[in-house]
Amino acid sequence: MFIKQNFKKLGIALILIILLTLPPASADWSSVTVITSITGKVVLPGDTVEFPITIEKGHNNSDEAWCSLSIKDKSDGWSAGFYNDGDQVTGLTFPEDKNSSKKITLRVKPPINTPNGAYAIWADFKPDDGDTISQEFVVNVDSEAVLDLDIYSDMPGLETRPNDPVEFYVTLENDYDHRVTASINVAEKPDSWDVEFLEEGNGKYRITKTSIAANDKQNFIVKVRPSTNVSDGTYPVIVDVALENSQIGVSQQLDLTINRGIEEEKMLTIFPESKSINLNPGSSREIVVNLRNSGDRTLNNVELKIQGVSGITTFVRSFGAIDELEPGESREIPVEIKVRADASPDTKEILMRAVSDEAESEDERVEVSVVKSSSGGFIGIGMIIGALLLLVFIVSKFGRR
Amino acid sequence: MKGRNVFVIAQKEVADHLQDTGFLVLLAIYTIIIFSSTYMSGSFVHQESSMLLGSINVKMIAMFAPLIGIVLGFDAVVREQKSGSLNVLLTHPLFRDNIIAGKLLGSMLVLAAIIIFSVFVSIGTLLIFYGVEIGYTEIIRIFVFTILTFFYVSIFLGAAVLISTMVKDGTDSLTYNVVVWLFIGILFGAILKTAIAILTGDISNESVLITQLLNMAPIHHFAEAVVGRIDLGFGGFNSAGSVIGGIFDTEYTLTQCLIEFKMNIVVLVVTPAILFIIAFIAFLRKDITL
Amino acid sequence: MENSQDISGGSKTGNENILEIRNLTKQFGKQGEIVAVDSLSLDVKKGEVFGFVGPNGAGKTTTMKMLIGLLEPTGGIGKVAGFDIVREIINIRKVTGVLPEPAGFYDNLTARQNLRFYAKLYNIEAGIREKRIVELLDMVGLNGAIDQKIGGFSTGMRKRFGLAQALINEPEILFLDEPTSGIDPKGAQMMRGLIKQLSRENDVTVFLSSHSMSEVEEICNRIAVIEKGKLLAVGTVEELQDMVREKEGVQYILEISDISLQDAVEKLSEIDGVFETRIRDGVLHVHADTGMRFEIAKSIKLLGGTVSRFEEDRMDLQKVFLKLIES
Ligand SMILES: Nc1ncnc2c1ncn2[C@@H]1O[C@H](COP(=O)(O)OP(=O)(O)O)[C@@H](O)[C@H]1O
Ligand SMILES: [Mg+2]
């Protein structure tokens, strides 16, 4: 579900909040003072709303004091409680010093099926000495209200080739006046595609949860690798962000268009020294293959892979993989191509590809034409004629009686 | 006159072999074996070496070429003696040493022809049909290989001629020769392996004892000199005897190979010479009853 | 070992010796306990057919082997065609032809190929060689089998081939060891005919050994009898017979009339030099010393008898041979 931001509604909500804001509730006499800056808020059914409350000890009291906190009245099925630094509290203790104060939060959560309307919640602050202070908080449940969590992507549509991963940058914004924790999930994706959420900073760590401070935002990467066999078209990938402790959340659709026609941009490129060579059966040739990091990231474990063909053996003359190949750096790898002695005269193609942890190069083809050696053939004929001449000589010289 | 008659005898020996059906059948079989087993092996040669050389099945040659020597030599003297033709031959103007020298010379000539023929025909055919490239290095190595094979088989020729001067008839000679071939030829490694395993319980292939005892087998010297392995016999040892893969290892120069395998080559050259001399003396001392 | 007797060198003229041996001895065994040939001295004249006769094991073959340099004598000296039998073996072989016993040839080769091989050992020029091969095989009656393998030859054909083989170098002297042994009488007769023909037409000296006296009697000019390595007698057939007669006396056969045979027997028995007189089939057989012919005739006359037949019973050589050996 994609919720559009509605500034108008937000404006109305803000005005309502200001109207509902009342001066601090105060009992005729009490050892504590309860100051509430906001006593009314708009909320989505199922979302949580928080009211900040400051409790101060009386001016002329230097004794130790305490205050118990309780909800006197609330609608059925609602949950409400007091929290201090994330912990639920039912009472507060004040030291002997003068003028100490404490900040607590009243957290209220209407059930998800609450009809629209204004609901009152009465909270009782009962000090050890003096009258109980009752304070009303109004929660305006509005299913049309805007969730204070926002998700968006500056570039929600990208185009790529099959199997080539793309990275969407997605921003998550917390408009609450408190910190939220949310879990990130894939709500929808085509089968056999890989989707992962990566931390923006290093692009490496996978994210499952995120926690954002009040009125702050966070970027993360949605890396999508489409399957190899996917056909051209646009496919949605929906990312779901759900607030912890509530069923509700936001989602963002990212559209990935698969287009085989687009020019592939390669991080890793290979250039064989020659693309077609002639070899005699039984002989071999060394060609140099140039591996280059043409991307802008370091590539790890770069290796040249060669697909064999019958009749031809290849040896990559290097010590395993290249650990790191810096952007712009290139490496020359000698490859020996050996044609089996019994290979038929024919043109064969060797496929080679450079692979690394991050990227793969395009396949390069080296044509190997197996041509019978004419000199070898002549020498062969010579050897056979020689052998026969030897035999004829021996038979004629010694074989007769 | 004296020297000339050596050649008359040698010529007759060559002619006898060349016109002997059994011998020609054997030659054909041998050439076919060498030819068809070429390209089936290749495994004994180091990765770096020439593919052409690698395709020569040295193991097959090491095991079966000695049979050529045996066939050429096993009845050299005994047949002549048994048929009584030696009696007649000796009444003509030639010494005994002429006879044995002529026979050895003739057999060696046929042997050389067969080895050159089989190697050249096999390699020549491959060059034509497969179109394999052949370089100067390979030609030289093949040449050296041919010579080494000649000496190696000459050992068995020498033994065969020696045996043929000592036994009473051709069948005995053939039997003893085949026993010699089996025991000091193809099965020596396997027998040694078994014997060492039974006696010492040591089944490693590297002990000094084995290396020393293997020196008694011609196949060991041939194997080491050609492909750098300690044995090429049937069910024998399978380890490499040297870093250099024999003269077939084109990674090293021929001179390096020859120096490395100096001892093996000396044994291959000297052993047939010694056997020839013993056969020579045995024949001269032989009592030929007229 | 050296023999003090002087022997003359080989010469090609008339009655010269082509073979001479003096005190030739051969011992076998570790201590020389087997004396195969015992101080044998012989001369063979050029052009002769010389018979060397003796029972099996007499030492004939051993002697021949020494003469052609296949065995070194233990003692004594010998010359063949003027060449020393120890030091000049190759020269001897060049001028001799030998048919040894046993003799084998190359069965896988034809008669022509066999002869060609032997001819090559003498370095005979090819044209001459091929002509001679045909002539020789023709001579020994193998012209029909000239290109047949020897393997298919009968024993008789082999022997004849052996003769041709021995003649390939046109030898001055031919050594034939038992040339007729093992072949049928017809074949043997053919062989003997060949040897006689050879001697007549080819001016070759033949030295042949045999254990059959009748054979040597038929073809040899001179005969040597050998037994247990020792020479018993040498000479022509007549000389050998005389020798026996000298020693053993003679058998006379007399047919007489006018007197009774019994009387004659009694009378003759009284004569000194008459050993035995017998009557057989109405004839008188008188065994007496040689030179008693006149005495015997006289005695019969004195009795009044008439001699109608007076013959000397010619001893065949086989008997002579046996007599020699027995004595
Ligand atoms: N190589 C030999 N070793 C020992 N004794 C031999 C040898 N050759 C021949 N003899 C003996 O010498 C004697 C003469 O043999 P040989 O010359 O063959 O007789 P012949 O030929 O007259 O039948 C025989 O007693 C024989 O056993
Ligand atoms: Mg004899």
PDB file of C-alpha atoms in Angstrom, chain C residues 21 30 44 47 72 82 92 94-95 104 121 143 173 177 182 184 200 214 222-223 245 292 302 325:
ATOM      1  CA  ILE C  21     100.967 -87.219 -40.751  1.00  0.00           C
ATOM      2  CA  LYS C  30      90.714 -84.655 -18.227  1.00  0.00           C
ATOM      3  CA  VAL C  44      98.447 -89.972 -49.000  1.00  0.00           C
ATOM      4  CA  GLY C  47      95.347 -88.240 -56.989  1.00  0.00           C
ATOM      5  CA  GLU C  72      94.043 -79.671 -32.231  1.00  0.00           C
ATOM      6  CA  GLY C  82     101.668 -78.606 -47.686  1.00  0.00           C
ATOM      7  CA  ILE C  92      93.935 -76.041 -45.610  1.00  0.00           C
ATOM      8  CA  LYS C  94      90.568 -73.320 -48.828  1.00  0.00           C
ATOM      9  CA  VAL C  95      91.953 -76.278 -50.729  1.00  0.00           C
ATOM     10  CA  GLY C 104      73.391 -80.790 -41.922  1.00  0.00           C
ATOM     11  CA  LEU C 121      82.637 -68.090 -48.109  1.00  0.00           C
ATOM     12  CA  ASN C 143      69.729 -81.145 -61.401  1.00  0.00           C
ATOM     13  CA  ILE C 173      91.709 -82.988 -51.545  1.00  0.00           C
ATOM     14  CA  ASP C 177      83.508 -89.117 -43.579  1.00  0.00           C
ATOM     15  CA  GLY C 182      72.777 -94.355 -43.598  1.00  0.00           C
ATOM     16  CA  ASP C 184      70.213 -97.508 -49.135  1.00  0.00           C
ATOM     17  CA  ARG C 200      88.939 -90.150 -62.659  1.00  0.00           C
ATOM     18  CA  SER C 214      84.021-103.957 -49.295  1.00  0.00           C
ATOM     19  CA  ARG C 222      95.007 -97.551 -51.058  1.00  0.00           C
ATOM     20  CA  ILE C 223      93.580 -98.390 -47.732  1.00  0.00           C
ATOM     21  CA  ARG C 245      98.522-114.221 -46.678  1.00  0.00           C
ATOM     22  CA  MET C 292     103.485-123.959 -50.920  1.00  0.00           C
ATOM     23  CA  LEU C 302     103.733-138.426 -56.443  1.00  0.00           C
ATOM     24  CA  ILE C 325      91.541-106.636 -36.478  1.00  0.00           C
TER      25      ILE C 325
END
